Coordinates of C-alpha atoms in Angstrom, one line a residue:
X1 CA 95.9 10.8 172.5
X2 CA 95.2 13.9 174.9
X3 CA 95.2 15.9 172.3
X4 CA 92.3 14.1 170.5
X5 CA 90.4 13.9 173.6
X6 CA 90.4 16.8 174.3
X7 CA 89.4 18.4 170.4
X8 CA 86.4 15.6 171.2
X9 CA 85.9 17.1 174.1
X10 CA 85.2 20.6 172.7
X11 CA 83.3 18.8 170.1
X12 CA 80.7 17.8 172.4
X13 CA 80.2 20.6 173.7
X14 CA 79.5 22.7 170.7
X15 CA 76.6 19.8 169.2
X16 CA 75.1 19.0 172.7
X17 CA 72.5 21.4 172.1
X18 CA 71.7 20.2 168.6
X19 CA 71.9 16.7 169.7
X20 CA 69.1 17.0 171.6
X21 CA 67.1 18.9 168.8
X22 CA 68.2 15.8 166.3
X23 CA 66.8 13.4 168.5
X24 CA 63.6 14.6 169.4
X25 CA 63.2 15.4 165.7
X26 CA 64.2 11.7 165.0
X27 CA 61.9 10.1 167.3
X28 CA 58.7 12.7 167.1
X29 CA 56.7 13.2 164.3
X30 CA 56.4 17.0 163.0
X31 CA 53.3 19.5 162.6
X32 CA 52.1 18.5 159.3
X33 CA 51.9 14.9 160.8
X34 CA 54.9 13.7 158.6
X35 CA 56.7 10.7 160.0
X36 CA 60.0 11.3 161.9
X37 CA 63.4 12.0 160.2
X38 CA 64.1 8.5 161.3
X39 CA 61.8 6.9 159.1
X40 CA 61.6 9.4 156.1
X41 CA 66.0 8.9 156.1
X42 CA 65.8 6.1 154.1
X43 CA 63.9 7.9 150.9
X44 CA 67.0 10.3 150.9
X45 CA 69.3 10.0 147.5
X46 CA 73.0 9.1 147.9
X47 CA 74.1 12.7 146.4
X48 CA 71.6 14.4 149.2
X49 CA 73.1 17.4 151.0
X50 CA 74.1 17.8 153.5
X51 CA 74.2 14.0 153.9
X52 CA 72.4 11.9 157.1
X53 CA 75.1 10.1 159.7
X54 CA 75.9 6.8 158.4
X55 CA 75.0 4.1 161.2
X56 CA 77.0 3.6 164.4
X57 CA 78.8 6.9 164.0
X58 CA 81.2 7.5 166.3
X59 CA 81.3 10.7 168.3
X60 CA 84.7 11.3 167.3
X61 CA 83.7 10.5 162.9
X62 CA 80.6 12.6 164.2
X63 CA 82.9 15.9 164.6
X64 CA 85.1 15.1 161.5
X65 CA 82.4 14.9 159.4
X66 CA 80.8 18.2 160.7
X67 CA 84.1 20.1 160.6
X68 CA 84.6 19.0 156.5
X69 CA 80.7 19.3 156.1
X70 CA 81.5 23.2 157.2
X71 CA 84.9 23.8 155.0
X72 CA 82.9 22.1 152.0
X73 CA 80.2 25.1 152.6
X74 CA 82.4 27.3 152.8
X75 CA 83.5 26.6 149.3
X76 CA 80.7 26.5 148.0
X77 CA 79.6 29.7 148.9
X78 CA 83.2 31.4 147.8
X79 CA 82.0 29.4 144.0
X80 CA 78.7 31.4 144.5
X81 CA 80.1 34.3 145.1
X82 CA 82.8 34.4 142.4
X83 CA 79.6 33.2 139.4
X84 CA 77.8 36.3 140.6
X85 CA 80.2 38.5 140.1
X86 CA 81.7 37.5 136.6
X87 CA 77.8 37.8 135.9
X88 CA 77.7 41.3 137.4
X89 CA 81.0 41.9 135.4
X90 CA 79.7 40.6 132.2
X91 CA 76.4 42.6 132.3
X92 CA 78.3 45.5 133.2
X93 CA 80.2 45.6 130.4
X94 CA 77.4 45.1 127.7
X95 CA 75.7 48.0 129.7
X96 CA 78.8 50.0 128.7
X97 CA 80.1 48.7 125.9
X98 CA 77.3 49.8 122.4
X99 CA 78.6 48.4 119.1
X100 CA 77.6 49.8 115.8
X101 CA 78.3 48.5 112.3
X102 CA 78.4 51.0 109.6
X103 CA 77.7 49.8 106.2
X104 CA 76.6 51.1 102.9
X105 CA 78.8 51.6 99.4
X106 CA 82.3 53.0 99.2
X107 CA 82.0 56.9 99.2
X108 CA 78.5 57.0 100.8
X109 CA 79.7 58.9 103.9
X110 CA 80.1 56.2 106.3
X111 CA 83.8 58.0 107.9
X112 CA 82.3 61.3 107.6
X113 CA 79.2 60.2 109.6
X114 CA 81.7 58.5 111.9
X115 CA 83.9 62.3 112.5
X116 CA 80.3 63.6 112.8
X117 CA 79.8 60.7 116.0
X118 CA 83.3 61.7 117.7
X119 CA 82.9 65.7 117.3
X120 CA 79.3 65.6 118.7
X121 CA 80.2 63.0 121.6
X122 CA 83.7 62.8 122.1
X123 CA 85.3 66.2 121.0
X124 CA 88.4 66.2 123.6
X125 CA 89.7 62.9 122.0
X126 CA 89.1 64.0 118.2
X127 CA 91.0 67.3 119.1
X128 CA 94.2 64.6 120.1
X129 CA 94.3 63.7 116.5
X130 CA 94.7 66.6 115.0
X131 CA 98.2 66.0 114.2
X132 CA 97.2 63.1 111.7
X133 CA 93.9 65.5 110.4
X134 CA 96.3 68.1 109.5
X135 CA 98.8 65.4 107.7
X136 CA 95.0 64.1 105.8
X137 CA 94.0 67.5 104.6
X138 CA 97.6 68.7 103.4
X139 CA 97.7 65.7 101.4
X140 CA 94.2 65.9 100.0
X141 CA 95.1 69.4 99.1
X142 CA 98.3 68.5 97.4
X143 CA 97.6 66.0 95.1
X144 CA 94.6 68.0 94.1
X145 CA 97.3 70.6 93.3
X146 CA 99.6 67.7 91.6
X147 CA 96.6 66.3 90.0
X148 CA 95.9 69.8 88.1
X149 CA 99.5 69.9 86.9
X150 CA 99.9 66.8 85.4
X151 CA 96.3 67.1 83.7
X152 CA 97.7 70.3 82.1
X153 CA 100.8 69.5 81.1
X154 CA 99.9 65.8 80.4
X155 CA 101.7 65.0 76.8
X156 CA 98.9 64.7 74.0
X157 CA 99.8 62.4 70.8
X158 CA 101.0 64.5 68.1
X159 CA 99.8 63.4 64.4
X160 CA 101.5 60.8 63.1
X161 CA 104.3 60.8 60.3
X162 CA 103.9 60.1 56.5
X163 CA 105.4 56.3 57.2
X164 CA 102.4 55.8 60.0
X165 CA 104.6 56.3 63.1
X166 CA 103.7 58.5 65.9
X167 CA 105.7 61.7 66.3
X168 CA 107.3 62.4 69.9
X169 CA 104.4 63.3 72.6
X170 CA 104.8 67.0 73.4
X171 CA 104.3 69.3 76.4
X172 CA 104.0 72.4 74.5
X173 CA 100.8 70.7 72.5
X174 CA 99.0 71.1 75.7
X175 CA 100.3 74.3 77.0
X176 CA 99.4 75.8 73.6
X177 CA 95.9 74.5 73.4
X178 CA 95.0 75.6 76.8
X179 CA 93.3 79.7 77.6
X180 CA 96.4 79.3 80.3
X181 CA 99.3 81.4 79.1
X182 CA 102.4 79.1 78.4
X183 CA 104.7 81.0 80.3
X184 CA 102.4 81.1 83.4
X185 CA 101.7 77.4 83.8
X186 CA 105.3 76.8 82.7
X187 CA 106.6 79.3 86.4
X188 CA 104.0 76.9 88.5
X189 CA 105.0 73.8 87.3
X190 CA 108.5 74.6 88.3
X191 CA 107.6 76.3 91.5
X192 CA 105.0 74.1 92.8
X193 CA 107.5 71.0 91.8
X194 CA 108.5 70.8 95.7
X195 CA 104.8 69.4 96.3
X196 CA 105.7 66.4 94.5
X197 CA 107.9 65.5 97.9
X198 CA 105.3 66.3 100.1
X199 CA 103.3 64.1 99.1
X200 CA 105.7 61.6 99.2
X201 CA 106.5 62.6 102.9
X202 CA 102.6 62.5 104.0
X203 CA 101.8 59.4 102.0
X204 CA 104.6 57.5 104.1
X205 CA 103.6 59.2 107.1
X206 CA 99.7 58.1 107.2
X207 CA 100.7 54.7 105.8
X208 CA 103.6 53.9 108.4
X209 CA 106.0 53.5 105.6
X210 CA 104.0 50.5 104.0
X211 CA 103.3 53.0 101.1
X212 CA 106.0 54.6 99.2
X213 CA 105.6 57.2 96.8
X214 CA 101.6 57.7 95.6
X215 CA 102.3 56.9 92.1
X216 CA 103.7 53.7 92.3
X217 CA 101.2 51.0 91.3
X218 CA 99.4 53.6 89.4
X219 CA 99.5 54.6 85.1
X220 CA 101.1 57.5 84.6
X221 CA 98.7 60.4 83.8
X222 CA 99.9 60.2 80.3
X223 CA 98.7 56.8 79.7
X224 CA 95.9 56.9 82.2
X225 CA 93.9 60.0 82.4
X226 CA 91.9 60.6 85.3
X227 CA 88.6 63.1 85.9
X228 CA 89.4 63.5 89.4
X229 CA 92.4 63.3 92.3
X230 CA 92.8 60.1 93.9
X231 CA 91.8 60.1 97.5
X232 CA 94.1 59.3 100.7
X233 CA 93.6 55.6 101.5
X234 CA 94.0 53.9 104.6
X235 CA 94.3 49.8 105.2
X236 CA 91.7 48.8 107.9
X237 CA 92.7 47.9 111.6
X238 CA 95.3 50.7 111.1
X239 CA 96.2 52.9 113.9
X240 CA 97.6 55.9 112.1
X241 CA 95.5 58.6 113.8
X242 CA 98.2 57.5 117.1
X243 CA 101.4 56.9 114.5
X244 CA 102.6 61.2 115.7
X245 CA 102.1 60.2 119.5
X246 CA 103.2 56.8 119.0
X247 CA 106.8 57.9 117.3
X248 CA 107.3 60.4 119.5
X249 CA 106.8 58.0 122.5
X250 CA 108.7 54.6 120.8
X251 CA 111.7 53.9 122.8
X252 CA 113.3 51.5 120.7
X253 CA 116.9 53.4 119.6
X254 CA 116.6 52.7 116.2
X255 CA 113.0 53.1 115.8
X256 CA 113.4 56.8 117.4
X257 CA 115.9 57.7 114.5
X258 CA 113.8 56.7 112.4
X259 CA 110.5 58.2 113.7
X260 CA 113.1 61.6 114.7
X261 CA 113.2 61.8 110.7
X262 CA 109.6 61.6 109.7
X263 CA 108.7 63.5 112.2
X264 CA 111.1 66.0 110.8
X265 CA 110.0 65.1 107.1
X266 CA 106.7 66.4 108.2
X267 CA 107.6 69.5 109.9
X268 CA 109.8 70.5 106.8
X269 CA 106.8 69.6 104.3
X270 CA 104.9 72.1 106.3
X271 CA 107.4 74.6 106.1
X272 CA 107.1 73.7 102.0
X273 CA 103.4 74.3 101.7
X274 CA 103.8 77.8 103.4
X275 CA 106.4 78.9 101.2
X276 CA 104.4 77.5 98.1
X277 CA 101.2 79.0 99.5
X278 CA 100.7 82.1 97.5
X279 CA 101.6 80.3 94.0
X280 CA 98.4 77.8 95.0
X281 CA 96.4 80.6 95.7
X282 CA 96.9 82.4 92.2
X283 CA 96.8 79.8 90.4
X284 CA 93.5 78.2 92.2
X285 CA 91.8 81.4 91.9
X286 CA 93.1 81.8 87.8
X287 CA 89.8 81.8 85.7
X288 CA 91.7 80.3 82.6
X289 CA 93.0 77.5 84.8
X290 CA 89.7 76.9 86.1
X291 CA 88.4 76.4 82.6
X292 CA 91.0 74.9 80.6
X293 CA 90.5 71.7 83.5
X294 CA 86.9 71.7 82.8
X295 CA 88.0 71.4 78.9
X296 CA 90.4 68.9 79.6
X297 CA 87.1 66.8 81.2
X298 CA 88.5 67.5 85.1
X299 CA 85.7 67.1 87.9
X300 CA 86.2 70.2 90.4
X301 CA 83.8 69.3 92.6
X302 CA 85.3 66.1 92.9
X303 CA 88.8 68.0 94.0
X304 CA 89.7 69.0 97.4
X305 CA 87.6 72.5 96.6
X306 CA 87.3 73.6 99.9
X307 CA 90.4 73.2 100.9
X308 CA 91.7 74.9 98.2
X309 CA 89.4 77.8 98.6
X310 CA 90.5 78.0 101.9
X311 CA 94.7 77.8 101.2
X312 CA 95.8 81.2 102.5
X313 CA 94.5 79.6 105.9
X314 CA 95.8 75.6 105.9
X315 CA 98.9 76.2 104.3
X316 CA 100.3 78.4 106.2
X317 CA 102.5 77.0 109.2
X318 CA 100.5 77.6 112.3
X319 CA 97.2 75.5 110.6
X320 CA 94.8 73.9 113.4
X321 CA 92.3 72.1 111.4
X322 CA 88.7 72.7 112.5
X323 CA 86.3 70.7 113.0
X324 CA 84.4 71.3 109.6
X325 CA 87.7 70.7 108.4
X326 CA 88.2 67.5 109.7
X327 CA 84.8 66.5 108.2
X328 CA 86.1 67.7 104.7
X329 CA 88.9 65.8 104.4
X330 CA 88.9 62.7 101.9
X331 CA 90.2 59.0 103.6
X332 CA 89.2 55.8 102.1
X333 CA 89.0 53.4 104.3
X334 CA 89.8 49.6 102.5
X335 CA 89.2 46.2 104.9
X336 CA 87.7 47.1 108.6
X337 CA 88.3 49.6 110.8
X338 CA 87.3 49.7 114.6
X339 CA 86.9 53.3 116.6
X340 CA 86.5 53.2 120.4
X341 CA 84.5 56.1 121.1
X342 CA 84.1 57.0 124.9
X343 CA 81.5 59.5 125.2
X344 CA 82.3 62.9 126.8
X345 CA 78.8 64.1 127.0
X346 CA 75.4 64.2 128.1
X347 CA 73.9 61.1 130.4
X348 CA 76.3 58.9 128.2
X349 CA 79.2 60.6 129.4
X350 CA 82.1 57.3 130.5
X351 CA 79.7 54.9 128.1
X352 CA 82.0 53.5 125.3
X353 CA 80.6 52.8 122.3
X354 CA 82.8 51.0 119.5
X355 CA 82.1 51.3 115.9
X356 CA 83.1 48.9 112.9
X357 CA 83.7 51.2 109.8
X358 CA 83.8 48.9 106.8
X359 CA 85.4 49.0 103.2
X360 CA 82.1 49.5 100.6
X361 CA 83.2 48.7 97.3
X362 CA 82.5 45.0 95.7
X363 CA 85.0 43.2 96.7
X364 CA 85.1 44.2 100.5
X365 CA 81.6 43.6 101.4
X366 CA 82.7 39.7 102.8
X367 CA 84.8 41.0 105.2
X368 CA 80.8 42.6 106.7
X369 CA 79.5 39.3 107.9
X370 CA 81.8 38.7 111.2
X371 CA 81.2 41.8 112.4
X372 CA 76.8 40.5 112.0
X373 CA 76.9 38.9 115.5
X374 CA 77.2 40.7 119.3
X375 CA 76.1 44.1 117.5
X376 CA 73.4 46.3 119.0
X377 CA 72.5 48.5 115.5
X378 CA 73.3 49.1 112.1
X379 CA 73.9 51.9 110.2
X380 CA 73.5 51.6 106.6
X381 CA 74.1 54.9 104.1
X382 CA 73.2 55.9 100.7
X383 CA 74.3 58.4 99.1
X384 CA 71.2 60.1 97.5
X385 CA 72.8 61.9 94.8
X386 CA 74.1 58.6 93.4
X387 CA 71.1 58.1 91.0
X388 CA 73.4 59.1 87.8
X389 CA 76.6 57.4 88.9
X390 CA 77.8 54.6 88.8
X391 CA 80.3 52.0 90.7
X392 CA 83.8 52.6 90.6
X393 CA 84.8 48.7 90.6
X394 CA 81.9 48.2 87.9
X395 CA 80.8 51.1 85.2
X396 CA 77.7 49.1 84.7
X397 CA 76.3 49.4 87.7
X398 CA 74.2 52.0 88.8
X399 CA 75.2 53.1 92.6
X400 CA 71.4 53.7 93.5
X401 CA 70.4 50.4 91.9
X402 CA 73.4 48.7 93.9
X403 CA 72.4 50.5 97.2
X404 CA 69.0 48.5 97.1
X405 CA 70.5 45.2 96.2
X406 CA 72.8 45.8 99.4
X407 CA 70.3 47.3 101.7
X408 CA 68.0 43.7 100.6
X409 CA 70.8 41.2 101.6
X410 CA 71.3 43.2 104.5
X411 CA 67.6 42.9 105.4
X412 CA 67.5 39.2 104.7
X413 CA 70.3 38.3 107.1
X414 CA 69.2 36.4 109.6
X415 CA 72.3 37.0 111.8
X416 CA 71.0 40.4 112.0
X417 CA 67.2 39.3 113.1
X418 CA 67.3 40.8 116.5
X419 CA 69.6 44.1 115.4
X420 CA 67.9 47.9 115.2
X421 CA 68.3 49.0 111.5
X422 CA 69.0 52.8 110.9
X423 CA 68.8 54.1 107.5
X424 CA 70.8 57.2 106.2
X425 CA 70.0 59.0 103.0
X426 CA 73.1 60.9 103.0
X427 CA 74.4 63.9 100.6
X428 CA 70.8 65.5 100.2
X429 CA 72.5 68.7 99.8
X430 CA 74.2 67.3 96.3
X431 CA 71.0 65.5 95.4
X432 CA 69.0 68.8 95.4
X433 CA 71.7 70.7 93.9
X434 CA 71.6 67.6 90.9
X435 CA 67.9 67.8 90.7
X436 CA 67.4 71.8 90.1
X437 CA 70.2 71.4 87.5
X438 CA 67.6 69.5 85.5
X439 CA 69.2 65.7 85.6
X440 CA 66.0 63.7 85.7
X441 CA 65.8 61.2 88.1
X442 CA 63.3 59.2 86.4
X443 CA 66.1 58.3 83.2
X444 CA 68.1 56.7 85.9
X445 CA 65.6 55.2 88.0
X446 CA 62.5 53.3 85.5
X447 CA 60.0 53.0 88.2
X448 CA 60.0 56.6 89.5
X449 CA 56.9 58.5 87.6
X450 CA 56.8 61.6 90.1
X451 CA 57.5 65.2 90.0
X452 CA 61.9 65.8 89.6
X453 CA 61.8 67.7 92.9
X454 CA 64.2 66.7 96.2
X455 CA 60.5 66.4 98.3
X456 CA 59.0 63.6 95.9
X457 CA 62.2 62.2 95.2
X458 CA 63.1 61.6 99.1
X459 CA 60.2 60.0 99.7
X460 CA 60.3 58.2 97.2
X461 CA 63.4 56.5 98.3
X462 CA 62.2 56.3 101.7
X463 CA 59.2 54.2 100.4
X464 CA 61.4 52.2 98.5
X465 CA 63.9 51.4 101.4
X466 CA 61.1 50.9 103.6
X467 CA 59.2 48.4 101.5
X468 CA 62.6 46.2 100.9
X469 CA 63.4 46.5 105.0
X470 CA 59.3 45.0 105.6
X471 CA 58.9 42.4 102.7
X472 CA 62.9 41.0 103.5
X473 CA 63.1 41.1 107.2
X474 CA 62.8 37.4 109.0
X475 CA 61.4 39.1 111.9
X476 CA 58.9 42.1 112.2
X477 CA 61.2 45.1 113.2
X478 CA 60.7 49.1 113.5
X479 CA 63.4 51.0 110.8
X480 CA 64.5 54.7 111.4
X481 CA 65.0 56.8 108.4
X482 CA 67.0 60.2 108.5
X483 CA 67.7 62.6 105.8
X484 CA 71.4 63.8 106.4
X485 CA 74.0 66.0 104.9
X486 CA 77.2 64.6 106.6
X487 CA 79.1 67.6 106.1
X488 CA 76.7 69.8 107.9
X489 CA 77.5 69.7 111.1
X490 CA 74.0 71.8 112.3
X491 CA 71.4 69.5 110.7
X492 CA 73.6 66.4 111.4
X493 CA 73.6 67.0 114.8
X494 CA 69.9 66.4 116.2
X495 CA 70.0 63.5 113.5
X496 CA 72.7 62.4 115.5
X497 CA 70.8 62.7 119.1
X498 CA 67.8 61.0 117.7
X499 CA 70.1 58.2 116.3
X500 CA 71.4 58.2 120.3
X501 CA 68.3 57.7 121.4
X502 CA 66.8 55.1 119.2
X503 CA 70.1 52.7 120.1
X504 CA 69.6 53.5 124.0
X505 CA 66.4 52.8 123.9
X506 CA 67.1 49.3 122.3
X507 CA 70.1 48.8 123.9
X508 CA 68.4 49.0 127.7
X509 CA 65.5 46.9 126.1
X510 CA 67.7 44.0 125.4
X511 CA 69.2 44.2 128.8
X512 CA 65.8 43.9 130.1
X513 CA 66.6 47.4 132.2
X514 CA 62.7 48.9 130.5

């Protein structure tokens, strides 16, 4: 009882003051000649805050109610304080985070664009992967090797017998129908046979052992004859740029065997390729092996060329790719594949900027749509020198043609209403190197009627892009189009600045920061 007295007591004293202001503001009526609080309490609402004394309050409910009128505040404010800063959190992630989709067919140059991104703004981190670069271009340049072997020594049908049966396929019916001397392409086939197991060992390494050997799942070159090498293909959402640190790193006991004997694998396929280096090189550089592919209807251009050219330099065992290097080497991406880029450069520098890098052929293209919403620009390429080919997945289909019917339903999304468009006409360099040969665009394309020249070809295409992106867009919208060879690192790179730009500047327009 003494106790409550005397917490009454101190009470009092602490609301004597306002007391006197309450009742002189109860009784009088104010400046703007309002009635007193008195007789405007009964207009209050029930949920009103903070809420009037109920009648014949005691002084002791008085206090009470005070004292939980001050803890309920209290929380109140801590709620307040804890919405603003999840909304400070949130708006200082989207300030940070920039997401970019890159679309367009398969083989248009949406990775190589992509290598162009991370050498120009995040260099440090590409230089970490060079481990699984190096594994990339050894493989490209092996079964471009491999690939010239068996298209050589590939068994032709001999004629058949009187009773109509086919005689025994032969080796030697090749070797002797080819410029290549017999004995000559005989000694590389038997020392260049070791290659056959590296390509194994690289194959598993960049696939984490969910590929086997290459050739499985594939005809043998004797019953399938190919024009060109098959490129190194990766499964989307795989990490295998971090597999080396990864392995070396893994704890698990039985997992480090395992990864001690690829890692291993690897190092002893290097030492392979530098003890088969010199054979490469002579029989690269052999004119007669050079033309007895073309005869046998082999695409060099569409081999690993470069790095073959250059084998006296990544064969041998001390190889650090470069970063043109890097940009030459062949991976297929299939499904989707997210890069986490954090930008090393320039007022950027700590930004992170996440790119989706999408499968392009046919039957990928529905795995796109997710990835429509909660992006701030797309990128969209077309190869330019794809007026005379035509898709892989469909040999009736022109790739140009099919590069407008994509860039249309593209423009028509409504998903991607808000969304900056950036359009890339990408391998200019192999589209004027097409056009001076004398392939006439206009047999491809119907509606062209210009000059066969790269200047009134490009802008043709740009008028053609442009006119799709402004009749099919449900919303009025600004398109950025940029002539590009990806490979080029000199030209690429104030593309790639202006391409910065253009998605800052939209980026801090959404936020509502200009």
């Amino acid at each position: 009882m003494s106790s409550g007295l005397a917490a009454l007591s101190c009470y009092r004293r602490r609301f004597d003051s306002s007391d006197d202001d309450l009742d002189d503001a109860t009784t009088k009526a104010d400046d703007a000649g309002r009635p007193p609080l008195s007789a405007r309490a009964g207009k209050r609402t029930e949920n009103a805050w903070p809420p009037y004394p109920p009648p014949n309050e005691t002084e002791l409910e008085r206090a009470v109610r005070l004292e939980e009128e001050r803890e309920a505040k209290l929380r109140s404010d801590s709620i307040d304080r804890e919405l603003e800063a999840e909304r400070q959190s949130v708006r200082r992630g989207r300030k940070a985070e920039t997401k970019l989709l890159l679309l367009g067919q398969s083989e248009s140059g949406k990775s190589t664009m992509l290598k162009n991104f991370q050498i120009h703004f995040a260099p440090n981190a590409l230089r970490a992967e060079n481990d699984a670069w190096r594994a990339v271009i050894h493989l490209n340049l092996v079964r471009s090797v491999n690939f010239m072997l068996d298209a050589l020594t590939r068994p032709i049908p001999s004629p058949t017998n009187n009773d109509g049966s086919p005689t025994v396929p032969s080796f030697s019916n090749r070797l002797s129908a080819t410029p290549q001397p017999v004995g000559d392409l005989r000694r590389f086939k038997l020392t260049l046979s070791p290659l056959r197991q590296v390509e194994v060992i690289l194959a598993r390494y960049l696939s984490a052992n969910e590929v086997t050997s290459p050739s499985e799942g594939r005809a043998s070159p004797a019953a399938q004859p190919q024009a060109s090498a098959t490129d190194v293909t990766i499964r989307g959402g795989h990490t295998w740029r971090g597999l080396f640190r990864r392995w070396q790193n893994n704890g698990d006991e039985q997992q480090s065997r395992f990864s001690a004997s690829i890692v291993e694998a690897v190092e002893n396929a290097r030492q392979i390729l530098d003890a088969c280096r010199e054979d490469v090189i002579e029989m690269w550089n052999s004119p007669s092996m050079q033309s007895a592919l073309r005869d046998e209807g082999v695409s060099l251009e569409d081999l690993s060329t470069f790095f073959l050219d250059e084998a006296d330099r990544v064969m041998r065992l001390d190889y650090e790719p470069s970063f043109d290097d890097i940009l030459r080497a062949r991976l297929q991406t299939t499904g989707v594949e997210e890069h986490h880029l954090k930008m090393e450069t320039g007022a950027e520098n700590g930004e992170h900027w996440i790119f989706y890098d999408v499968g392009g052929s046919r039957g990928q293209r529905a795995s796109w749509v997710p990835f429509f919403e909660d992006v701030n620009a797309i990128i969209f390429l077309c190869s330019a020198a794809g007026f005379n080919e035509v898709l892989e997945e469909d040999r009736n289909v022109n790739r140009l043609l099919d590069s407008f019917t994509t860039w249309k339903t593209i423009c028509s999304s409504k998903l991607l209403a808000s969304v900056q468009f950036i359009l890339l006409l990408n391998k200019m360099d192999l589209l004027d190197a097409r056009l001076k040969l004398g392939i006439q665009f206009s047999d491809y394309v119907k509606s062209y009627k210009d000059e066969n020249d790269t200047e009134h070809v490009t802008e043709y295409l740009k008028r053609k892009f442009n006119a799709i992106h402004r009749h099919h867009s449900p919303e009025p919208r600004k398109l950025h189009v940029h002539c590009t060879c990806a490979i080029d690192r000199n030209t690429t790179s104030a593309v790639l600045l202006r391409i910065r730009d253009t998605i800052l500047l939209t980026h801090l327009t959404a936020m509502e920061l200009i």
